[in-house]
PDB file of C-alpha atoms and ligand atoms in Angstrom:
ATOM      1  CA  UNK A   1     -39.005  61.294 -25.482  1.00  0.00           C
ATOM      2  CA  UNK A   2     -40.974  58.460 -23.871  1.00  0.00           C
ATOM      3  CA  UNK A   3     -44.643  58.820 -22.583  1.00  0.00           C
ATOM      4  CA  UNK A   4     -45.855  56.366 -19.929  1.00  0.00           C
ATOM      5  CA  UNK A   5     -49.410  56.919 -20.538  1.00  0.00           C
ATOM      6  CA  UNK A   6     -50.522  54.835 -17.571  1.00  0.00           C
ATOM      7  CA  UNK A   7     -48.946  54.467 -14.195  1.00  0.00           C
ATOM      8  CA  UNK A   8     -49.754  54.505 -10.345  1.00  0.00           C
ATOM      9  CA  UNK A   9     -47.702  56.584  -8.379  1.00  0.00           C
ATOM     10  CA  UNK A  10     -48.996  55.859  -4.971  1.00  0.00           C
ATOM     11  CA  UNK A  11     -47.373  56.920  -1.848  1.00  0.00           C
ATOM     12  CA  UNK A  12     -47.795  53.379  -0.477  1.00  0.00           C
ATOM     13  CA  UNK A  13     -46.101  51.775  -3.130  1.00  0.00           C
ATOM     14  CA  UNK A  14     -42.577  53.621  -3.380  1.00  0.00           C
ATOM     15  CA  UNK A  15     -40.234  54.651  -0.507  1.00  0.00           C
ATOM     16  CA  UNK A  16     -38.625  57.224  -2.565  1.00  0.00           C
ATOM     17  CA  UNK A  17     -41.086  58.841  -5.011  1.00  0.00           C
ATOM     18  CA  UNK A  18     -38.649  61.672  -5.716  1.00  0.00           C
ATOM     19  CA  UNK A  19     -36.169  59.158  -7.209  1.00  0.00           C
ATOM     20  CA  UNK A  20     -38.755  57.209  -9.179  1.00  0.00           C
ATOM     21  CA  UNK A  21     -39.820  60.635 -10.802  1.00  0.00           C
ATOM     22  CA  UNK A  22     -36.350  61.802 -11.324  1.00  0.00           C
ATOM     23  CA  UNK A  23     -35.542  58.460 -13.148  1.00  0.00           C
ATOM     24  CA  UNK A  24     -38.003  59.721 -15.838  1.00  0.00           C
ATOM     25  CA  UNK A  25     -35.910  62.718 -16.545  1.00  0.00           C
ATOM     26  CA  UNK A  26     -37.996  64.858 -19.077  1.00  0.00           C
ATOM     27  CA  UNK A  27     -39.904  61.860 -20.182  1.00  0.00           C
ATOM     28  CA  UNK A  28     -43.622  62.114 -19.307  1.00  0.00           C
ATOM     29  CA  UNK A  29     -45.942  60.200 -17.019  1.00  0.00           C
ATOM     30  CA  UNK A  30     -49.745  60.038 -16.891  1.00  0.00           C
ATOM     31  CA  UNK A  31     -50.568  59.030 -13.242  1.00  0.00           C
ATOM     32  CA  UNK A  32     -53.847  57.271 -12.763  1.00  0.00           C
ATOM     33  CA  UNK A  33     -56.097  57.106  -9.785  1.00  0.00           C
ATOM     34  CA  UNK A  34     -58.526  54.365  -8.801  1.00  0.00           C
ATOM     35  CA  UNK A  35     -60.528  55.871  -6.067  1.00  0.00           C
ATOM     36  CA  UNK A  36     -60.743  59.427  -4.386  1.00  0.00           C
ATOM     37  CA  UNK A  37     -57.715  58.983  -2.251  1.00  0.00           C
ATOM     38  CA  UNK A  38     -55.374  58.148  -5.036  1.00  0.00           C
ATOM     39  CA  UNK A  39     -56.941  60.675  -7.412  1.00  0.00           C
ATOM     40  CA  UNK A  40     -56.222  63.570  -5.021  1.00  0.00           C
ATOM     41  CA  UNK A  41     -52.612  62.049  -4.749  1.00  0.00           C
ATOM     42  CA  UNK A  42     -52.487  62.201  -8.515  1.00  0.00           C
ATOM     43  CA  UNK A  43     -53.501  65.852  -8.538  1.00  0.00           C
ATOM     44  CA  UNK A  44     -50.923  66.774  -5.896  1.00  0.00           C
ATOM     45  CA  UNK A  45     -48.187  65.171  -8.164  1.00  0.00           C
ATOM     46  CA  UNK A  46     -49.570  66.871 -11.286  1.00  0.00           C
ATOM     47  CA  UNK A  47     -49.328  70.245  -9.426  1.00  0.00           C
ATOM     48  CA  UNK A  48     -45.900  69.493  -8.153  1.00  0.00           C
ATOM     49  CA  UNK A  49     -44.021  68.098 -11.360  1.00  0.00           C
ATOM     50  CA  UNK A  50     -44.196  69.491 -14.857  1.00  0.00           C
ATOM     51  CA  UNK A  51     -43.832  66.058 -16.397  1.00  0.00           C
ATOM     52  CA  UNK A  52     -46.577  64.411 -14.685  1.00  0.00           C
ATOM     53  CA  UNK A  53     -50.175  64.446 -15.854  1.00  0.00           C
ATOM     54  CA  UNK A  54     -53.161  62.742 -14.516  1.00  0.00           C
ATOM     55  CA  UNK A  55     -56.289  60.937 -14.940  1.00  0.00           C
ATOM     56  CA  UNK A  56     -58.791  60.474 -11.949  1.00  0.00           C
ATOM     57  CA  UNK A  57     -61.741  58.249 -11.482  1.00  0.00           C
ATOM     58  CA  UNK A  58     -63.220  55.080  -9.849  1.00  0.00           C
ATOM     59  CA  UNK A  59     -62.100  51.626 -10.758  1.00  0.00           C
ATOM     60  CA  UNK A  60     -64.276  48.953 -11.083  1.00  0.00           C
ATOM     61  CA  UNK A  61     -62.906  46.918  -8.091  1.00  0.00           C
ATOM     62  CA  UNK A  62     -63.139  49.826  -5.913  1.00  0.00           C
ATOM     63  CA  UNK A  63     -66.985  50.385  -6.046  1.00  0.00           C
ATOM     64  CA  UNK A  64     -67.377  49.785  -2.272  1.00  0.00           C
ATOM     65  CA  UNK A  65     -66.188  53.423  -2.132  1.00  0.00           C
ATOM     66  CA  UNK A  66     -68.663  54.707  -4.466  1.00  0.00           C
ATOM     67  CA  UNK A  67     -70.649  57.480  -2.984  1.00  0.00           C
ATOM     68  CA  UNK A  68     -72.240  60.582  -4.565  1.00  0.00           C
ATOM     69  CA  UNK A  69     -69.819  62.940  -2.809  1.00  0.00           C
ATOM     70  CA  UNK A  70     -66.810  60.928  -3.938  1.00  0.00           C
ATOM     71  CA  UNK A  71     -68.135  61.381  -7.616  1.00  0.00           C
ATOM     72  CA  UNK A  72     -68.734  64.969  -7.015  1.00  0.00           C
ATOM     73  CA  UNK A  73     -65.132  65.579  -5.567  1.00  0.00           C
ATOM     74  CA  UNK A  74     -63.727  63.623  -8.747  1.00  0.00           C
ATOM     75  CA  UNK A  75     -65.969  65.844 -10.994  1.00  0.00           C
ATOM     76  CA  UNK A  76     -64.852  69.112  -9.366  1.00  0.00           C
ATOM     77  CA  UNK A  77     -61.169  68.261 -10.105  1.00  0.00           C
ATOM     78  CA  UNK A  78     -61.847  67.546 -13.979  1.00  0.00           C
ATOM     79  CA  UNK A  79     -61.166  71.050 -14.792  1.00  0.00           C
ATOM     80  CA  UNK A  80     -57.655  71.011 -13.478  1.00  0.00           C
ATOM     81  CA  UNK A  81     -55.553  71.634 -16.691  1.00  0.00           C
ATOM     82  CA  UNK A  82     -53.173  68.799 -15.556  1.00  0.00           C
ATOM     83  CA  UNK A  83     -55.940  66.254 -15.327  1.00  0.00           C
ATOM     84  CA  UNK A  84     -56.106  64.877 -18.928  1.00  0.00           C
ATOM     85  CA  UNK A  85     -58.600  62.096 -18.667  1.00  0.00           C
ATOM     86  CA  UNK A  86     -61.075  60.027 -16.579  1.00  0.00           C
ATOM     87  CA  UNK A  87     -59.464  56.695 -15.554  1.00  0.00           C
ATOM     88  CA  UNK A  88     -59.113  54.295 -14.681  1.00  0.00           C
ATOM     89  CA  UNK A  89     -62.584  53.121 -15.149  1.00  0.00           C
ATOM     90  CA  UNK A  90     -64.294  50.158 -16.632  1.00  0.00           C
ATOM     91  CA  UNK A  91     -65.612  46.686 -15.946  1.00  0.00           C
ATOM     92  CA  UNK A  92     -63.865  43.777 -14.217  1.00  0.00           C
ATOM     93  CA  UNK A  93     -65.754  40.326 -13.993  1.00  0.00           C
ATOM     94  CA  UNK A  94     -62.621  38.608 -12.819  1.00  0.00           C
ATOM     95  CA  UNK A  95     -63.891  38.195  -9.336  1.00  0.00           C
ATOM     96  CA  UNK A  96     -67.483  37.478 -10.252  1.00  0.00           C
ATOM     97  CA  UNK A  97     -70.423  39.225 -12.024  1.00  0.00           C
ATOM     98  CA  UNK A  98     -72.734  39.640  -8.931  1.00  0.00           C
ATOM     99  CA  UNK A  99     -72.466  43.456  -9.135  1.00  0.00           C
ATOM    100  CA  UNK A 100     -72.336  43.639 -12.954  1.00  0.00           C
ATOM    101  CA  UNK A 101     -75.238  46.030 -13.152  1.00  0.00           C
ATOM    102  CA  UNK A 102     -73.721  48.377 -10.693  1.00  0.00           C
ATOM    103  CA  UNK A 103     -70.386  48.205 -12.421  1.00  0.00           C
ATOM    104  CA  UNK A 104     -72.018  49.135 -15.615  1.00  0.00           C
ATOM    105  CA  UNK A 105     -73.849  52.024 -13.963  1.00  0.00           C
ATOM    106  CA  UNK A 106     -70.632  53.632 -12.651  1.00  0.00           C
ATOM    107  CA  UNK A 107     -68.893  53.062 -15.727  1.00  0.00           C
ATOM    108  CA  UNK A 108     -71.466  54.876 -17.765  1.00  0.00           C
ATOM    109  CA  UNK A 109     -71.763  57.618 -15.191  1.00  0.00           C
ATOM    110  CA  UNK A 110     -68.069  58.343 -15.639  1.00  0.00           C
ATOM    111  CA  UNK A 111     -68.190  58.003 -19.543  1.00  0.00           C
ATOM    112  CA  UNK A 112     -70.982  60.659 -19.250  1.00  0.00           C
ATOM    113  CA  UNK A 113     -68.642  62.847 -17.288  1.00  0.00           C
ATOM    114  CA  UNK A 114     -66.077  62.340 -19.936  1.00  0.00           C
ATOM    115  CA  UNK A 115     -68.435  63.522 -22.538  1.00  0.00           C
ATOM    116  CA  UNK A 116     -69.689  66.597 -20.459  1.00  0.00           C
ATOM    117  CA  UNK A 117     -66.144  67.749 -19.927  1.00  0.00           C
ATOM    118  CA  UNK A 118     -64.731  66.551 -23.324  1.00  0.00           C
ATOM    119  CA  UNK A 119     -62.063  64.428 -21.729  1.00  0.00           C
ATOM    120  CA  UNK A 120     -60.467  61.097 -22.816  1.00  0.00           C
ATOM    121  CA  UNK A 121     -61.012  57.971 -20.820  1.00  0.00           C
ATOM    122  CA  UNK A 122     -58.596  55.352 -19.622  1.00  0.00           C
ATOM    123  CA  UNK A 123     -60.387  51.874 -19.594  1.00  0.00           C
ATOM    124  CA  UNK A 124     -59.880  48.865 -17.310  1.00  0.00           C
ATOM    125  CA  UNK A 125     -61.449  45.874 -18.707  1.00  0.00           C
ATOM    126  CA  UNK A 126     -60.963  42.328 -17.426  1.00  0.00           C
ATOM    127  CA  UNK A 127     -62.971  39.199 -18.410  1.00  0.00           C
ATOM    128  CA  UNK A 128     -65.513  41.774 -19.805  1.00  0.00           C
ATOM    129  CA  UNK A 129     -64.541  42.315 -23.506  1.00  0.00           C
ATOM    130  CA  UNK A 130     -68.069  41.966 -25.124  1.00  0.00           C
ATOM    131  CA  UNK A 131     -69.815  44.036 -22.370  1.00  0.00           C
ATOM    132  CA  UNK A 132     -67.160  46.819 -22.438  1.00  0.00           C
ATOM    133  CA  UNK A 133     -67.278  46.893 -26.507  1.00  0.00           C
ATOM    134  CA  UNK A 134     -71.108  47.086 -26.283  1.00  0.00           C
ATOM    135  CA  UNK A 135     -70.952  50.201 -23.987  1.00  0.00           C
ATOM    136  CA  UNK A 136     -68.104  51.661 -25.801  1.00  0.00           C
ATOM    137  CA  UNK A 137     -70.017  51.644 -29.028  1.00  0.00           C
ATOM    138  CA  UNK A 138     -72.311  54.272 -27.479  1.00  0.00           C
ATOM    139  CA  UNK A 139     -69.205  56.648 -26.793  1.00  0.00           C
ATOM    140  CA  UNK A 140     -67.527  56.831 -30.240  1.00  0.00           C
ATOM    141  CA  UNK A 141     -67.151  60.449 -29.824  1.00  0.00           C
ATOM    142  CA  UNK A 142     -64.688  60.111 -26.888  1.00  0.00           C
ATOM    143  CA  UNK A 143     -61.103  59.355 -27.091  1.00  0.00           C
ATOM    144  CA  UNK A 144     -60.548  55.986 -25.524  1.00  0.00           C
ATOM    145  CA  UNK A 145     -57.382  54.134 -24.224  1.00  0.00           C
ATOM    146  CA  UNK A 146     -58.007  50.617 -23.582  1.00  0.00           C
ATOM    147  CA  UNK A 147     -55.222  50.182 -20.871  1.00  0.00           C
ATOM    148  CA  UNK A 148     -53.164  46.952 -20.585  1.00  0.00           C
ATOM    149  CA  UNK A 149     -54.805  45.569 -23.626  1.00  0.00           C
ATOM    150  CA  UNK A 150     -55.299  41.839 -22.951  1.00  0.00           C
ATOM    151  CA  UNK A 151     -57.968  40.502 -25.394  1.00  0.00           C
ATOM    152  CA  UNK A 152     -57.962  38.736 -28.691  1.00  0.00           C
ATOM    153  CA  UNK A 153     -57.039  40.057 -32.177  1.00  0.00           C
ATOM    154  CA  UNK A 154     -60.766  40.288 -33.005  1.00  0.00           C
ATOM    155  CA  UNK A 155     -61.547  42.408 -29.984  1.00  0.00           C
ATOM    156  CA  UNK A 156     -58.588  44.690 -31.004  1.00  0.00           C
ATOM    157  CA  UNK A 157     -59.957  45.032 -34.452  1.00  0.00           C
ATOM    158  CA  UNK A 158     -63.418  45.965 -33.257  1.00  0.00           C
ATOM    159  CA  UNK A 159     -61.872  48.506 -30.833  1.00  0.00           C
ATOM    160  CA  UNK A 160     -59.515  50.092 -33.507  1.00  0.00           C
ATOM    161  CA  UNK A 161     -62.769  50.507 -35.733  1.00  0.00           C
ATOM    162  CA  UNK A 162     -64.251  52.583 -33.043  1.00  0.00           C
ATOM    163  CA  UNK A 163     -60.727  54.619 -32.859  1.00  0.00           C
ATOM    164  CA  UNK A 164     -59.829  53.282 -29.432  1.00  0.00           C
ATOM    165  CA  UNK A 165     -55.951  53.098 -28.784  1.00  0.00           C
ATOM    166  CA  UNK A 166     -54.510  50.082 -27.176  1.00  0.00           C
ATOM    167  CA  UNK A 167     -52.487  50.524 -24.095  1.00  0.00           C
ATOM    168  CA  UNK A 168     -49.453  48.008 -24.405  1.00  0.00           C
ATOM    169  CA  UNK A 169     -47.100  47.594 -21.465  1.00  0.00           C
ATOM    170  CA  UNK A 170     -44.891  44.865 -19.805  1.00  0.00           C
ATOM    171  CA  UNK A 171     -46.844  41.983 -20.425  1.00  0.00           C
ATOM    172  CA  UNK A 172     -45.782  42.241 -24.046  1.00  0.00           C
ATOM    173  CA  UNK A 173     -42.048  41.276 -22.986  1.00  0.00           C
ATOM    174  CA  UNK A 174     -43.211  38.125 -21.183  1.00  0.00           C
ATOM    175  CA  UNK A 175     -42.136  34.868 -22.650  1.00  0.00           C
ATOM    176  CA  UNK A 176     -45.726  33.525 -22.714  1.00  0.00           C
ATOM    177  CA  UNK A 177     -47.345  36.541 -24.351  1.00  0.00           C
ATOM    178  CA  UNK A 178     -47.496  35.061 -27.972  1.00  0.00           C
ATOM    179  CA  UNK A 179     -50.986  36.257 -28.587  1.00  0.00           C
ATOM    180  CA  UNK A 180     -50.269  39.785 -27.557  1.00  0.00           C
ATOM    181  CA  UNK A 181     -47.045  39.767 -29.694  1.00  0.00           C
ATOM    182  CA  UNK A 182     -48.922  38.849 -32.728  1.00  0.00           C
ATOM    183  CA  UNK A 183     -51.520  41.498 -32.125  1.00  0.00           C
ATOM    184  CA  UNK A 184     -48.721  44.316 -31.861  1.00  0.00           C
ATOM    185  CA  UNK A 185     -47.244  42.861 -34.955  1.00  0.00           C
ATOM    186  CA  UNK A 186     -50.569  43.290 -36.905  1.00  0.00           C
ATOM    187  CA  UNK A 187     -51.936  46.423 -35.566  1.00  0.00           C
ATOM    188  CA  UNK A 188     -50.619  49.841 -36.670  1.00  0.00           C
ATOM    189  CA  UNK A 189     -48.234  51.682 -34.466  1.00  0.00           C
ATOM    190  CA  UNK A 190     -50.627  54.734 -34.757  1.00  0.00           C
ATOM    191  CA  UNK A 191     -53.079  52.606 -32.502  1.00  0.00           C
ATOM    192  CA  UNK A 192     -50.595  51.961 -29.770  1.00  0.00           C
ATOM    193  CA  UNK A 193     -49.951  53.868 -26.583  1.00  0.00           C
ATOM    194  CA  UNK A 194     -46.915  52.940 -24.317  1.00  0.00           C
ATOM    195  CA  UNK A 195     -47.519  52.174 -20.566  1.00  0.00           C
ATOM    196  CA  UNK A 196     -46.153  50.452 -17.509  1.00  0.00           C
ATOM    197  CA  UNK A 197     -49.084  50.022 -15.206  1.00  0.00           C
ATOM    198  CA  UNK A 198     -46.332  50.682 -12.387  1.00  0.00           C
ATOM    199  CA  UNK A 199     -45.898  49.508  -9.757  1.00  0.00           C
ATOM    200  CA  UNK A 200     -47.304  46.318 -11.307  1.00  0.00           C
ATOM    201  CA  UNK A 201     -46.373  44.157 -14.571  1.00  0.00           C
ATOM    202  CA  UNK A 202     -42.626  44.867 -14.710  1.00  0.00           C
ATOM    203  CA  UNK A 203     -41.256  44.199 -18.108  1.00  0.00           C
ATOM    204  CA  UNK A 204     -38.499  41.584 -18.820  1.00  0.00           C
ATOM    205  CA  UNK A 205     -35.642  41.521 -17.806  1.00  0.00           C
ATOM    206  CA  UNK A 206     -37.204  42.948 -14.426  1.00  0.00           C
ATOM    207  CA  UNK A 207     -40.258  40.734 -14.117  1.00  0.00           C
ATOM    208  CA  UNK A 208     -41.195  40.114 -10.640  1.00  0.00           C
ATOM    209  CA  UNK A 209     -39.549  43.446  -9.369  1.00  0.00           C
ATOM    210  CA  UNK A 210     -41.585  46.650  -8.553  1.00  0.00           C
ATOM    211  CA  UNK A 211     -42.266  48.345 -11.689  1.00  0.00           C
ATOM    212  CA  UNK A 212     -41.603  52.142 -12.280  1.00  0.00           C
ATOM    213  CA  UNK A 213     -42.352  54.568 -15.429  1.00  0.00           C
ATOM    214  CA  UNK A 214     -38.801  54.623 -16.776  1.00  0.00           C
ATOM    215  CA  UNK A 215     -39.361  50.828 -17.649  1.00  0.00           C
ATOM    216  CA  UNK A 216     -41.464  51.812 -20.483  1.00  0.00           C
ATOM    217  CA  UNK A 217     -38.422  51.857 -22.332  1.00  0.00           C
ATOM    218  CA  UNK A 218     -38.345  48.015 -22.333  1.00  0.00           C
ATOM    219  CA  UNK A 219     -41.889  48.034 -23.931  1.00  0.00           C
ATOM    220  CA  UNK A 220     -40.765  50.423 -26.628  1.00  0.00           C
ATOM    221  CA  UNK A 221     -37.754  48.212 -27.318  1.00  0.00           C
ATOM    222  CA  UNK A 222     -39.879  45.060 -27.662  1.00  0.00           C
ATOM    223  CA  UNK A 223     -42.325  46.702 -30.140  1.00  0.00           C
ATOM    224  CA  UNK A 224     -39.287  47.798 -32.134  1.00  0.00           C
ATOM    225  CA  UNK A 225     -38.120  44.261 -32.369  1.00  0.00           C
ATOM    226  CA  UNK A 226     -41.627  42.873 -33.141  1.00  0.00           C
ATOM    227  CA  UNK A 227     -42.152  45.522 -35.829  1.00  0.00           C
ATOM    228  CA  UNK A 228     -38.761  45.395 -37.017  1.00  0.00           C
ATOM    229  CA  UNK A 229     -38.253  49.203 -36.871  1.00  0.00           C
ATOM    230  CA  UNK A 230     -36.064  51.353 -34.835  1.00  0.00           C
ATOM    231  CA  UNK A 231     -36.722  52.221 -31.228  1.00  0.00           C
ATOM    232  CA  UNK A 232     -36.710  55.952 -31.945  1.00  0.00           C
ATOM    233  CA  UNK A 233     -39.530  55.339 -34.433  1.00  0.00           C
ATOM    234  CA  UNK A 234     -41.550  53.597 -31.809  1.00  0.00           C
ATOM    235  CA  UNK A 235     -40.736  56.362 -29.341  1.00  0.00           C
ATOM    236  CA  UNK A 236     -41.622  59.013 -31.890  1.00  0.00           C
ATOM    237  CA  UNK A 237     -44.837  57.743 -33.030  1.00  0.00           C
ATOM    238  CA  UNK A 238     -46.183  56.632 -29.521  1.00  0.00           C
ATOM    239  CA  UNK A 239     -45.393  60.001 -28.157  1.00  0.00           C
ATOM    240  CA  UNK A 240     -47.231  61.653 -30.998  1.00  0.00           C
ATOM    241  CA  UNK A 241     -50.128  59.259 -30.256  1.00  0.00           C
ATOM    242  CA  UNK A 242     -50.169  60.156 -26.474  1.00  0.00           C
ATOM    243  CA  UNK A 243     -49.890  63.826 -27.191  1.00  0.00           C
ATOM    244  CA  UNK A 244     -52.931  63.850 -29.460  1.00  0.00           C
ATOM    245  CA  UNK A 245     -54.783  61.372 -27.243  1.00  0.00           C
ATOM    246  CA  UNK A 246     -54.592  63.302 -24.016  1.00  0.00           C
ATOM    247  CA  UNK A 247     -54.088  66.652 -25.636  1.00  0.00           C
ATOM    248  CA  UNK A 248     -50.800  67.019 -23.741  1.00  0.00           C
ATOM    249  CA  UNK A 249     -49.541  70.656 -23.599  1.00  0.00           C
TER     250      UNK A 249
HETATM  251 NI1  LIG B   1     -53.617  50.748 -13.658  1.00  0.00          NI
END
């Protein structure tokens, strides 16, 4: 069994959602929201499909939608048993740092929610490694997934010390991802969660096409190749990691 620990199953992204979900057979998906609308969509999918779980939250590039009523609605849904975490949330300085303070406030607000409801978090962090690390050091009690990990080996080591899991996706299969391949070779399989970040970041040999959760198998295959172990072992260990990380039942 494979578990795609992070994907977006937005109505606007797929013409035939049923088919995308059927392609996963009995494998499991954790769909992620980025704002209130996509979070409510995640909840609908969770209620409809047994093998879909969800995380909900406000993404750092969607902060123009921040409103106390939005945060309240997100909070109201955190007790849904299929909602297994808060995400994706975090810091993104890629487009500039002028709202850095606000980003940190909303990030911390949601980390506090995670603490209050004893939920794991899925973190988006781009061009913001040190600030993310600094904040996460205050939340060692949380189960944290650093989704689409893209930083250095040094940052990976610091995160793993905090018991953070690294979300590894299609980027690993790209020809130019030498650094990430070295990191995956170095770190223990127990610290890895498989993901696709569908519909983005399709793995080789499908790079450039619209991604979907079943393509998580290419990520698993690449990890097996890099670590020189069987695909079965990668599937088994990473699925156990995901089940324990998100307390799936
Ligand atoms: Ni994502």
